[in-house]
Coordinates of C-alpha atoms and ligand atoms in Angstrom, one line a residue:
Chain A
M588 CA -0.2 0.0 -0.4
N589 CA 1.4 3.3 -0.8
S590 CA 0.8 6.7 0.2
D591 CA -1.4 7.6 -3.2
T592 CA -4.0 5.2 -2.2
I593 CA -7.7 6.5 -1.2
L594 CA -9.5 3.3 -1.0
I595 CA -8.6 -0.4 -0.2
I596 CA -11.3 -3.1 -1.1
D597 CA -10.0 -6.2 1.0
S598 CA -11.7 -9.8 0.2
I599 CA -14.9 -8.5 -0.1
R600 CA -17.6 -11.3 -0.3
K601 CA -21.5 -11.0 -1.0
S602 CA -24.4 -13.2 -0.9
F603 CA -28.3 -12.7 -1.9
V604 CA -30.7 -14.9 -1.3
R605 CA -32.9 -15.9 -4.4
N606 CA -36.2 -17.9 -4.3
I607 CA -35.9 -21.1 -6.5
V608 CA -38.2 -23.9 -7.3
N609 CA -36.3 -27.2 -6.3
I610 CA -36.3 -30.6 -8.0
R611 CA -39.3 -31.6 -6.0
G612 CA -41.3 -29.1 -7.0
K613 CA -41.0 -26.9 -3.3
D614 CA -40.0 -23.2 -2.8
E615 CA -36.8 -22.8 -1.8
D616 CA -34.2 -19.8 -0.7
E617 CA -31.2 -20.5 -2.1
K618 CA -27.9 -18.4 -1.1
F619 CA -25.7 -17.2 -4.3
Y620 CA -22.4 -15.3 -3.8
V621 CA -22.4 -12.4 -6.4
L622 CA -19.4 -11.0 -5.2
E623 CA -16.8 -14.0 -4.5
D624 CA -13.9 -11.9 -3.3
I625 CA -12.9 -8.9 -4.5
D626 CA -9.6 -6.8 -3.8
L627 CA -9.2 -3.6 -5.2
I628 CA -7.0 -0.9 -4.5
L629 CA -7.9 2.7 -5.9
P630 CA -5.1 5.1 -6.6
A631 CA -5.4 8.8 -5.4
G632 CA -6.3 11.6 -8.0
K633 CA -6.7 9.1 -10.3
I634 CA -9.4 7.8 -13.0
T635 CA -10.3 3.8 -12.3
A636 CA -13.1 2.2 -14.7
L637 CA -15.1 -0.8 -13.6
I638 CA -16.2 -2.9 -16.5
G639 CA -17.8 -6.4 -16.6
G640 CA -21.1 -8.2 -17.8
N641 CA -24.5 -7.1 -16.9
G642 CA -25.2 -8.6 -13.4
T643 CA -21.9 -9.5 -12.4
G644 CA -22.3 -7.3 -9.2
K645 CA -20.6 -3.9 -10.0
T646 CA -23.5 -1.9 -8.9
T647 CA -23.3 -4.4 -5.9
L648 CA -19.8 -3.7 -5.3
F649 CA -21.0 0.5 -5.2
N650 CA -23.7 -0.3 -3.0
I651 CA -20.9 -1.7 -0.6
I652 CA -18.6 0.8 -0.7
S653 CA -21.4 3.5 -0.4
G654 CA -22.7 1.5 2.8
F655 CA -26.3 0.8 1.3
F656 CA -25.3 -3.0 1.4
K657 CA -23.3 -4.9 3.9
A658 CA -20.9 -7.1 3.1
D659 CA -20.7 -10.6 4.6
E660 CA -17.0 -10.7 4.9
G661 CA -14.2 -8.4 4.2
K662 CA -13.4 -4.8 4.6
I663 CA -13.1 -1.7 3.2
E664 CA -10.6 1.5 4.2
F665 CA -10.6 5.0 3.0
K666 CA -8.0 7.1 3.3
P667 CA -9.4 10.6 2.6
N668 CA -6.6 12.4 3.9
G669 CA -3.7 10.6 5.3
S670 CA -5.4 8.3 7.7
L671 CA -7.0 5.0 7.0
I672 CA -10.5 4.9 8.1
E673 CA -12.3 1.4 8.4
L674 CA -15.9 2.0 6.8
T675 CA -17.4 -1.5 7.8
N676 CA -19.7 -0.1 10.6
L677 CA -20.6 3.1 9.3
S678 CA -24.0 4.0 7.9
A679 CA -24.4 5.4 4.0
Y680 CA -25.0 9.2 5.3
K681 CA -21.7 9.1 7.5
R682 CA -19.5 7.6 4.6
A683 CA -20.9 10.3 2.3
Q684 CA -19.9 13.0 5.0
L685 CA -16.3 11.7 5.1
G686 CA -16.2 12.4 1.4
I687 CA -17.5 9.5 -0.7
G688 CA -19.8 10.7 -3.2
R689 CA -22.0 8.7 -5.3
M690 CA -24.2 8.8 -8.5
F691 CA -26.7 6.1 -9.4
Q692 CA -27.0 4.5 -12.2
D693 CA -30.5 6.3 -13.0
N694 CA -30.1 9.9 -12.2
H695 CA -31.8 10.2 -8.8
I696 CA -31.8 13.7 -8.5
F697 CA -34.9 15.3 -6.4
Q698 CA -37.6 15.4 -9.1
N699 CA -39.7 17.7 -7.3
M700 CA -37.4 20.4 -5.8
T701 CA -36.1 23.1 -8.2
V702 CA -32.7 23.1 -10.4
L703 CA -31.4 25.2 -7.8
E704 CA -32.6 23.6 -4.5
N705 CA -31.2 20.3 -5.9
M706 CA -27.5 21.9 -5.5
L707 CA -28.2 23.8 -2.3
V708 CA -29.7 20.9 -0.4
A709 CA -26.2 19.0 -1.5
D710 CA -24.3 21.5 0.2
E711 CA -21.5 20.6 2.7
N712 CA -22.6 23.0 5.2
F713 CA -25.7 21.4 6.8
F714 CA -26.4 24.8 8.9
G715 CA -30.4 25.3 9.0
E716 CA -31.2 21.8 8.8
R717 CA -32.4 21.4 12.1
P718 CA -35.8 22.6 12.7
F719 CA -35.9 26.2 14.3
Q720 CA -31.8 26.9 13.5
S721 CA -32.9 28.9 10.6
I722 CA -35.5 30.9 13.1
I723 CA -33.3 31.2 15.8
Y724 CA -30.0 32.3 13.8
Y725 CA -31.8 34.2 11.7
R726 CA -29.1 36.5 10.3
K727 CA -26.1 33.5 10.0
N728 CA -28.8 31.6 8.1
N729 CA -29.4 34.3 5.4
N730 CA -25.7 34.6 4.7
V731 CA -25.0 31.0 4.9
E732 CA -28.0 31.0 2.1
K733 CA -26.3 33.5 0.3
E734 CA -22.8 31.7 0.2
R735 CA -24.8 28.3 -1.2
I736 CA -26.7 30.0 -4.0
E737 CA -23.3 31.9 -4.9
K738 CA -21.5 28.5 -4.7
A739 CA -24.3 26.7 -6.5
E740 CA -24.1 29.4 -9.6
K741 CA -20.1 29.5 -9.8
I742 CA -20.6 25.6 -10.3
F743 CA -23.0 25.9 -13.1
I744 CA -20.7 28.9 -14.9
D745 CA -17.6 27.1 -14.3
L746 CA -18.9 23.7 -15.5
F747 CA -21.1 25.2 -18.6
G748 CA -20.5 28.6 -19.3
E749 CA -22.2 31.6 -18.4
D750 CA -25.5 31.2 -20.6
N751 CA -26.6 27.9 -19.4
P752 CA -29.6 26.0 -19.0
F753 CA -29.4 25.5 -15.3
L754 CA -29.0 28.9 -14.3
N755 CA -31.7 30.0 -17.0
M756 CA -34.2 27.4 -15.3
K757 CA -33.1 27.1 -11.9
N758 CA -36.3 27.9 -10.2
E759 CA -38.0 25.3 -12.4
K760 CA -38.8 21.8 -11.3
A761 CA -35.8 19.5 -12.0
K762 CA -38.0 17.2 -13.5
N763 CA -38.7 19.4 -16.8
L764 CA -35.1 19.0 -17.4
S765 CA -34.3 16.6 -20.3
Y766 CA -32.6 13.3 -19.0
G767 CA -29.6 13.9 -20.2
Q768 CA -29.2 17.3 -18.4
Q769 CA -30.6 15.8 -15.1
R770 CA -27.6 13.5 -15.5
L771 CA -25.3 16.7 -15.8
L772 CA -27.1 18.2 -12.8
G773 CA -26.2 14.9 -10.6
L774 CA -22.9 15.5 -11.6
A775 CA -22.9 19.4 -11.0
R776 CA -24.5 18.5 -7.6
L777 CA -21.2 16.6 -6.4
L778 CA -19.3 19.8 -6.2
M779 CA -21.3 21.1 -3.6
G780 CA -20.4 18.6 -1.3
N781 CA -16.9 18.1 0.0
Y782 CA -15.9 14.5 -1.7
K783 CA -12.6 13.3 -2.3
L784 CA -13.8 9.8 -3.9
L785 CA -16.5 10.0 -6.6
L786 CA -18.5 6.7 -7.5
L787 CA -20.2 7.2 -10.8
D788 CA -22.4 4.4 -12.1
E789 CA -22.5 4.2 -15.7
P790 CA -22.4 8.1 -16.3
T791 CA -22.9 7.6 -20.3
S792 CA -25.7 5.5 -20.5
G793 CA -28.8 6.5 -22.0
V794 CA -27.4 10.2 -23.2
N795 CA -26.6 11.6 -26.5
P796 CA -23.0 12.3 -27.7
V797 CA -23.1 15.8 -26.9
I798 CA -23.9 15.3 -23.5
I799 CA -21.4 12.4 -23.2
E800 CA -18.6 14.7 -24.1
K801 CA -19.7 17.2 -21.5
I802 CA -19.6 14.4 -19.3
K803 CA -16.0 13.7 -20.1
A804 CA -14.7 17.0 -19.4
I805 CA -16.8 17.3 -16.0
I806 CA -14.9 14.0 -14.9
N807 CA -11.8 15.4 -16.1
Y808 CA -12.6 18.6 -13.9
F809 CA -13.4 16.3 -10.7
V810 CA -9.6 15.6 -11.0
E811 CA -7.5 18.2 -12.6
N812 CA -9.1 21.2 -10.6
K813 CA -10.6 19.5 -7.9
N814 CA -8.2 16.9 -6.7
M815 CA -10.7 14.2 -6.7
T816 CA -10.6 10.4 -7.0
V817 CA -13.1 8.9 -9.6
F818 CA -14.2 5.7 -9.5
L819 CA -16.6 4.8 -12.2
I820 CA -18.8 1.7 -13.9
E821 CA -19.0 2.0 -17.6
H822 CA -19.8 -0.2 -20.6
N823 CA -18.8 2.4 -23.4
M824 CA -15.5 1.4 -24.0
K825 CA -14.4 4.4 -26.0
F826 CA -15.2 6.6 -23.3
V827 CA -13.0 4.3 -20.9
L828 CA -10.2 4.7 -23.3
D829 CA -10.6 8.2 -23.1
V830 CA -10.7 8.9 -19.7
A831 CA -9.7 6.1 -17.3
D832 CA -6.1 5.6 -16.4
F833 CA -6.7 2.3 -14.9
C834 CA -9.3 -0.6 -15.7
H835 CA -10.5 -3.9 -14.1
F836 CA -12.6 -6.4 -15.3
M837 CA -14.9 -7.8 -13.3
S838 CA -16.2 -11.6 -14.1
K839 CA -17.7 -14.5 -12.2
G840 CA -17.5 -12.6 -8.8
I841 CA -13.7 -11.7 -8.6
I842 CA -11.4 -8.7 -10.6
A843 CA -10.5 -11.0 -13.2
V844 CA -8.2 -8.7 -15.2
S845 CA -6.4 -5.2 -14.3
G846 CA -4.2 -2.8 -16.0
T847 CA -4.5 0.0 -18.4
P848 CA -7.6 0.6 -20.4
E849 CA -5.6 -0.6 -23.7
D850 CA -4.2 -3.9 -21.5
I851 CA -7.8 -4.7 -21.0
I852 CA -9.0 -4.1 -24.4
G853 CA -6.0 -6.2 -25.9
N854 CA -6.8 -8.7 -23.2
P855 CA -8.0 -12.3 -25.0
D856 CA -10.0 -13.1 -22.1
V857 CA -11.8 -9.8 -22.2
R858 CA -12.4 -9.8 -25.8
K859 CA -14.0 -13.3 -25.7
T860 CA -16.0 -13.4 -23.1
Y861 CA -17.0 -9.6 -22.6
L862 CA -16.5 -7.6 -25.9
G863 CA -17.4 -10.4 -28.0
I864 CA -14.3 -10.1 -30.6
Chain B
M1207 CA -63.3 25.1 14.7
I1208 CA -61.7 26.1 11.7
N1209 CA -58.5 27.2 13.3
I1210 CA -58.2 24.1 15.2
Y1211 CA -58.3 22.2 11.8
I1212 CA -55.8 24.7 10.3
I1213 CA -53.3 23.5 12.8
L1214 CA -54.0 20.4 12.2
T1215 CA -53.8 20.1 8.7
T1216 CA -50.7 22.2 8.4
S1217 CA -49.0 20.5 11.1
T1218 CA -49.9 17.3 9.5
N1219 CA -48.5 18.6 5.9
L1220 CA -44.9 18.5 7.3
L1221 CA -45.4 14.8 7.2
V1222 CA -47.3 13.9 4.6
G1223 CA -46.4 16.9 1.9
M1224 CA -42.4 18.0 2.8
T1225 CA -41.6 14.0 4.0
N1226 CA -44.0 11.9 2.1
L1227 CA -45.0 10.3 5.7
L1228 CA -48.2 9.1 5.5
S1229 CA -49.4 8.9 9.1
L1230 CA -52.6 7.6 10.5
G1231 CA -51.7 8.4 14.1
Q1232 CA -52.6 12.0 13.8
A1233 CA -55.8 11.8 16.0
A1234 CA -54.0 10.3 18.9
L1235 CA -51.4 13.2 18.8
Y1236 CA -54.3 15.6 19.0
G1237 CA -56.2 13.5 21.7
I1238 CA -52.8 13.6 23.6
G1239 CA -52.7 17.3 23.4
A1240 CA -56.3 17.5 24.4
Y1241 CA -55.5 15.0 27.5
L1242 CA -52.3 17.2 28.4
A1243 CA -54.1 20.1 28.2
V1244 CA -56.5 18.9 30.9
L1245 CA -53.8 17.5 32.9
A1246 CA -52.1 21.0 32.9
M1247 CA -55.3 23.2 33.4
M1248 CA -57.3 21.3 36.0
V1249 CA -54.7 19.0 37.8
L1250 CA -51.6 21.4 38.1
N1251 CA -53.8 24.3 37.5
L1252 CA -51.8 26.3 35.0
S1253 CA -52.7 29.4 33.6
F1254 CA -53.2 29.2 29.6
I1255 CA -49.5 30.1 28.5
P1256 CA -47.7 27.5 30.7
T1257 CA -50.3 25.2 29.6
L1258 CA -49.7 25.7 25.9
I1259 CA -45.9 25.2 26.6
F1260 CA -46.3 22.0 28.4
V1261 CA -48.9 20.8 26.0
I1262 CA -46.3 21.3 23.2
I1263 CA -43.5 19.9 24.9
G1264 CA -45.6 17.0 26.2
T1265 CA -47.0 15.9 22.8
S1266 CA -43.8 16.3 21.1
L1267 CA -42.2 14.0 23.6
L1268 CA -44.8 11.4 23.9
S1269 CA -44.8 11.3 19.6
L1270 CA -41.1 10.1 20.1
L1271 CA -42.4 7.0 21.2
I1272 CA -44.2 6.1 18.3
A1273 CA -41.3 8.1 16.2
Y1274 CA -38.2 6.4 17.1
P1275 CA -39.4 2.8 16.6
S1276 CA -41.6 3.4 13.2
L1277 CA -39.5 5.9 11.5
R1278 CA -36.9 3.3 11.0
L1279 CA -39.5 1.3 8.8
R1280 CA -39.8 2.3 5.4
G1281 CA -43.2 3.0 2.9
D1282 CA -46.5 1.1 4.0
Y1283 CA -44.6 -0.3 7.4
F1284 CA -44.5 3.1 8.9
V1285 CA -48.2 3.8 7.9
L1286 CA -49.5 0.4 9.5
A1287 CA -47.1 1.4 12.9
T1288 CA -49.3 4.9 13.0
L1289 CA -52.3 3.1 13.0
G1290 CA -51.2 0.6 15.6
F1291 CA -50.0 3.8 17.8
Q1292 CA -53.4 5.6 16.8
L1293 CA -55.4 2.1 17.9
I1294 CA -53.4 1.8 21.4
V1295 CA -53.6 5.4 22.2
F1296 CA -57.6 5.3 21.8
T1297 CA -57.8 2.2 23.8
I1298 CA -55.6 3.9 26.7
L1299 CA -57.8 6.6 26.7
Y1300 CA -60.8 4.4 26.7
N1301 CA -60.1 2.0 29.0
W1302 CA -57.3 4.0 31.7
V1303 CA -60.7 5.2 33.5
D1304 CA -58.9 6.1 36.6
V1305 CA -57.2 8.7 35.1
T1306 CA -58.8 9.6 31.7
R1307 CA -62.6 8.9 33.1
G1308 CA -62.6 6.7 30.3
P1309 CA -66.0 6.8 28.1
Y1310 CA -67.7 9.3 30.5
G1311 CA -65.1 12.0 29.3
I1312 CA -64.0 14.9 31.3
P1313 CA -66.5 17.8 32.0
G1314 CA -66.2 21.2 33.1
I1315 CA -62.5 22.0 31.3
P1316 CA -62.2 25.5 32.2
S1317 CA -61.8 28.5 29.4
P1318 CA -58.3 29.9 28.9
I1319 CA -57.2 32.4 31.3
L1320 CA -54.2 34.5 30.0
F1321 CA -52.2 37.0 32.1
G1322 CA -53.7 35.9 35.2
D1323 CA -56.9 37.8 34.6
I1324 CA -58.6 37.7 31.4
V1325 CA -60.7 34.8 30.8
I1326 CA -61.4 33.7 27.4
T1327 CA -64.8 32.7 27.1
G1328 CA -67.7 33.3 24.5
I1329 CA -67.2 33.1 20.8
I1330 CA -65.7 36.2 19.6
P1331 CA -62.4 36.3 22.3
Y1332 CA -62.2 32.4 21.7
L1333 CA -61.8 32.7 17.8
I1334 CA -59.2 35.6 18.5
L1335 CA -57.5 33.6 20.9
S1336 CA -57.4 30.7 18.1
S1337 CA -56.8 32.8 15.2
I1338 CA -53.8 34.3 16.7
L1339 CA -52.5 30.6 17.5
A1340 CA -53.6 29.5 14.1
V1341 CA -51.4 32.7 12.4
G1342 CA -48.7 31.9 14.5
V1343 CA -48.6 28.3 13.7
V1344 CA -49.2 28.7 10.2
S1345 CA -46.3 31.4 9.7
L1346 CA -43.9 29.2 11.6
F1347 CA -44.5 26.0 9.3
F1348 CA -43.8 28.9 6.5
K1349 CA -41.0 29.4 7.9
L1350 CA -40.1 26.0 8.2
I1351 CA -40.8 24.5 4.8
Y1352 CA -38.9 27.3 3.1
S1353 CA -36.1 26.8 5.3
P1354 CA -33.1 24.7 4.7
F1355 CA -34.6 22.0 7.0
G1356 CA -38.2 22.0 5.1
R1357 CA -35.4 21.7 1.8
A1358 CA -34.0 18.6 3.3
L1359 CA -37.3 17.3 4.1
K1360 CA -38.0 17.8 0.5
A1361 CA -35.0 16.1 -0.5
V1362 CA -35.9 12.9 1.8
R1363 CA -39.8 13.0 0.2
D1364 CA -38.4 13.0 -3.2
D1365 CA -35.6 10.3 -3.2
E1366 CA -34.6 8.9 0.4
L1367 CA -31.3 7.1 -1.4
S1368 CA -30.1 10.3 -2.8
A1369 CA -30.8 12.4 0.2
E1370 CA -28.6 9.8 2.0
A1371 CA -26.0 9.8 -0.6
I1372 CA -25.5 13.2 -0.2
G1373 CA -24.9 12.9 3.7
R1374 CA -28.3 13.4 5.1
N1375 CA -29.1 11.5 8.2
V1376 CA -32.6 10.6 6.6
T1377 CA -34.1 8.7 10.0
A1378 CA -33.1 11.9 12.0
L1379 CA -34.7 14.5 9.6
K1380 CA -37.9 11.8 9.5
I1381 CA -37.8 12.3 13.6
W1382 CA -37.7 16.0 13.7
A1383 CA -40.2 16.4 11.2
F1384 CA -42.6 14.2 13.2
V1385 CA -41.6 15.7 16.7
V1386 CA -42.3 19.0 15.3
S1387 CA -45.3 18.1 13.5
S1388 CA -46.8 16.7 16.6
G1389 CA -45.9 19.7 19.2
F1390 CA -47.9 21.6 17.3
I1391 CA -50.8 19.3 16.9
G1392 CA -51.1 19.4 20.4
I1393 CA -52.2 22.7 20.4
S1394 CA -55.0 21.7 18.4
G1395 CA -55.7 19.2 21.2
L1396 CA -55.7 22.3 23.6
L1397 CA -58.0 24.5 22.0
Y1398 CA -60.4 21.9 21.2
A1399 CA -60.5 21.0 25.0
S1400 CA -60.9 24.5 26.1
Y1401 CA -63.4 25.3 23.5
V1402 CA -66.0 22.5 23.7
S1403 CA -65.3 22.2 27.6
Y1404 CA -66.0 18.5 27.5
I1405 CA -63.5 15.5 26.0
D1406 CA -63.9 11.7 25.6
P1407 CA -62.2 9.5 23.8
T1408 CA -64.4 9.4 20.5
S1409 CA -63.3 13.1 19.4
F1410 CA -59.5 11.3 18.9
N1411 CA -60.4 7.8 17.2
L1412 CA -59.5 6.5 14.1
D1413 CA -62.3 8.4 12.1
E1414 CA -60.8 11.6 13.1
A1415 CA -57.3 10.5 11.9
I1416 CA -58.8 9.5 8.7
F1417 CA -60.6 12.8 8.7
I1418 CA -57.6 15.0 9.1
L1419 CA -55.6 13.0 6.7
S1420 CA -58.7 13.5 4.3
A1421 CA -58.4 17.2 4.6
V1422 CA -54.8 17.4 3.9
I1423 CA -55.1 15.4 1.1
I1424 CA -58.3 17.3 -0.6
G1425 CA -56.6 20.5 0.2
G1426 CA -53.3 19.9 -1.4
T1427 CA -49.8 19.0 0.3
G1428 CA -46.1 20.6 -0.2
N1429 CA -47.2 24.1 0.5
I1430 CA -48.7 26.3 3.1
K1431 CA -52.1 27.2 1.3
G1432 CA -53.3 23.8 0.3
P1433 CA -53.8 22.3 4.2
I1434 CA -55.5 25.9 5.0
I1435 CA -57.7 25.1 2.1
G1436 CA -58.4 21.6 3.0
A1437 CA -59.0 22.8 6.6
V1438 CA -61.5 25.4 5.6
F1439 CA -63.1 23.1 3.2
V1440 CA -63.7 19.9 5.4
V1441 CA -64.9 22.7 8.5
I1442 CA -67.2 24.6 5.6
L1443 CA -69.4 21.5 3.9
P1444 CA -71.2 20.4 6.8
E1445 CA -72.2 23.7 7.1
L1446 CA -73.3 24.3 3.5
L1447 CA -75.0 21.2 3.7
R1448 CA -77.2 22.2 6.6
F1449 CA -77.5 25.6 4.7
V1450 CA -79.2 24.1 1.8
G1451 CA -81.9 22.7 4.2
L1452 CA -80.5 18.6 4.4
P1453 CA -82.1 17.0 7.8
D1454 CA -79.0 16.2 9.8
S1455 CA -79.0 12.7 9.5
V1456 CA -78.8 12.7 5.6
A1457 CA -75.9 15.6 5.4
A1458 CA -73.6 13.4 7.9
N1459 CA -73.7 10.3 5.3
L1460 CA -73.5 12.6 2.1
R1461 CA -70.7 14.6 3.7
Q1462 CA -68.7 11.1 4.0
I1463 CA -69.7 10.5 0.2
I1464 CA -68.4 13.8 -0.6
Y1465 CA -65.1 13.6 1.0
G1466 CA -64.3 10.2 -0.2
L1467 CA -65.6 11.0 -3.9
M1468 CA -63.6 14.1 -3.8
I1469 CA -60.0 12.0 -2.9
I1470 CA -60.9 9.3 -5.5
I1471 CA -61.4 11.9 -8.1
L1472 CA -58.7 14.6 -7.0
M1473 CA -56.2 11.3 -6.9
R1474 CA -57.3 10.8 -10.5
L1475 CA -57.0 14.3 -12.0
R1476 CA -55.0 16.1 -9.4
P1477 CA -53.0 14.3 -7.2
Q1478 CA -51.7 17.3 -5.6
G1479 CA -55.2 18.3 -4.2
L1480 CA -57.0 21.6 -4.8
A1481 CA -53.8 23.9 -3.9
G1482 CA -50.8 21.7 -3.1
E1483 CA -47.7 21.6 -5.0
Y1484 CA -46.9 17.8 -4.3
A1485 CA -48.4 14.9 -5.7
L1486 CA -48.7 12.1 -3.7
R1487 CA -47.8 8.9 -5.8
Ligands
ADP89 N1 -30.8 -6.4 -3.3 C1 -30.8 -7.0 -3.9 N2 -31.3 -8.3 -3.8 C2 -31.1 -9.4 -4.5 N3 -30.4 -9.8 -5.4 C3 -30.0 -8.6 -5.7 C4 -29.9 -7.2 -5.2 N4 -29.4 -6.4 -5.8 C5 -28.4 -6.8 -6.7 N5 -28.9 -8.5 -7.1 C6 -28.3 -9.2 -7.7 O1 -27.1 -9.5 -7.9 C7 -26.5 -9.4 -9.1 C8 -25.7 -8.1 -9.8 O2 -26.4 -7.2 -9.7 P1 -25.7 -5.7 -9.9 O3 -24.7 -5.6 -9.0 O4 -26.9 -5.0 -10.0 O5 -24.9 -6.0 -11.3 P2 -24.4 -4.9 -12.2 O6 -24.3 -3.3 -11.9 O7 -23.1 -5.5 -12.5 O8 -25.2 -4.9 -13.6 C9 -27.9 -9.6 -10.1 O9 -28.1 -11.0 -10.3 C10 -28.9 -9.1 -9.0 O10 -30.0 -9.7 -9.7
MG90 MG1 -25.4 -1.6 -12.7

């Protein structure tokens, strides 16, 4: 383990229970392992991609890192600023507060809140979120709110330029944005927090090539301008080749092949079992 | 009565419209408020302002009993837990005769006494007092739902998973919403007890809980005006039916049917209610 490591995934195993009809025609619960034994080290300040067939457990691994699922065995350690933190017993919101940001496979933005509210609610500063805090500390609350709004607007301008749909639609409900715009809002929202590591689950799925280019630029911005580390699940191999520094191929519950994206694409096993070429 | 219902629906909106928590226990909390008010006024001999504070704090604290265990449950299980709470509270109020006098009820509840010597009796002074409280509660909730707290609740309502992913403690936010909402529902219990000067458990049964929820759903959720319109509607409708000359027995049934139809039609055509912002799914 060297000093540039941000996340250590150590022998993670995870099973689910599925209900099957057994040979005698009776219902039976069967335990099956999605993750057999995952070992992985994420280098800080880099972009690492995770690829693998549908249903191989990539999202499950992300859910274990962010604390939405509990692993059966193994541990995950996070090293946001020098010291190692064991995550196993921390709940999801605490891991987020420690600096692990997450974007889900479907956009999961707050549909019935405005575009701006989607940003403000994700601020790293929680002031005013206890019932009467904003009433008792009226002036401080106003100042914090003003800072939040400035921060959000600056993020929009930095990412999308002076004239952008997010500023123009900031007081409209987020569900009025197009699917691709919602994806971009989800990414922009990550800049409101104080994240060191971002987990992005299929950021390019279901959006058009123009948006994909924007997403590429934003991910590079996260790493180059904000010193974040990005771990992403991706099916689009061209995208992986363009953005990722490292790539891991997951198959049958383990990390089967690791290397640079070029190594992975060139690997005969990956070509046969995943890329189909 | 209208002010009592405005407080009930405005407080309930914090759960239903802001946090997506459908509670069937609102009448139980209303009842707890009323019985605590009786305790404060008739046993502890407190005057109005201390009674008010006692009721708000007491109802909030008792609501923790249900909030803490049930808010860890998701979706429908939470609704069932609040239903259980409603039934248990009713049963206690009904059967703990030594303390609550059960079905005999408690008569002779005194009128509110302000500042030592101003006794609020009669319709007009009472209307003024209850209006002041209703306006106070509504403005407080106005502040709350447009504060960062309200915004965080809306995030929980829209997407619990994302709310957690941005570092928000979803369970804690729900508990806060429940406790704050309950504290203010206690005020309606106090107003009711001192207004009708007699309470018994039947005013706080499951029918009443459903009635409160109906008012909120009809008026609409997620903003301030929806619940107020709901409260006005459910209080005015019976008067209206009486005004058109229907005999009471017919009017009572017709009223229920109208509420039921309203909810069905609104859910189809306008799921955010008459004046609400948030569409219940
Ligand atoms: N909550 C769950 N309960 C039961 N099975 C699950 C659950 N989540 C995922 N699975 C199963 O785990 C496997 C891997 O799913 P997932 O991690 O979403 O795959 P991927 O993201 O690689 O496409 C699938 O077979 C899926 O059915
Ligand atoms: Mg997946």
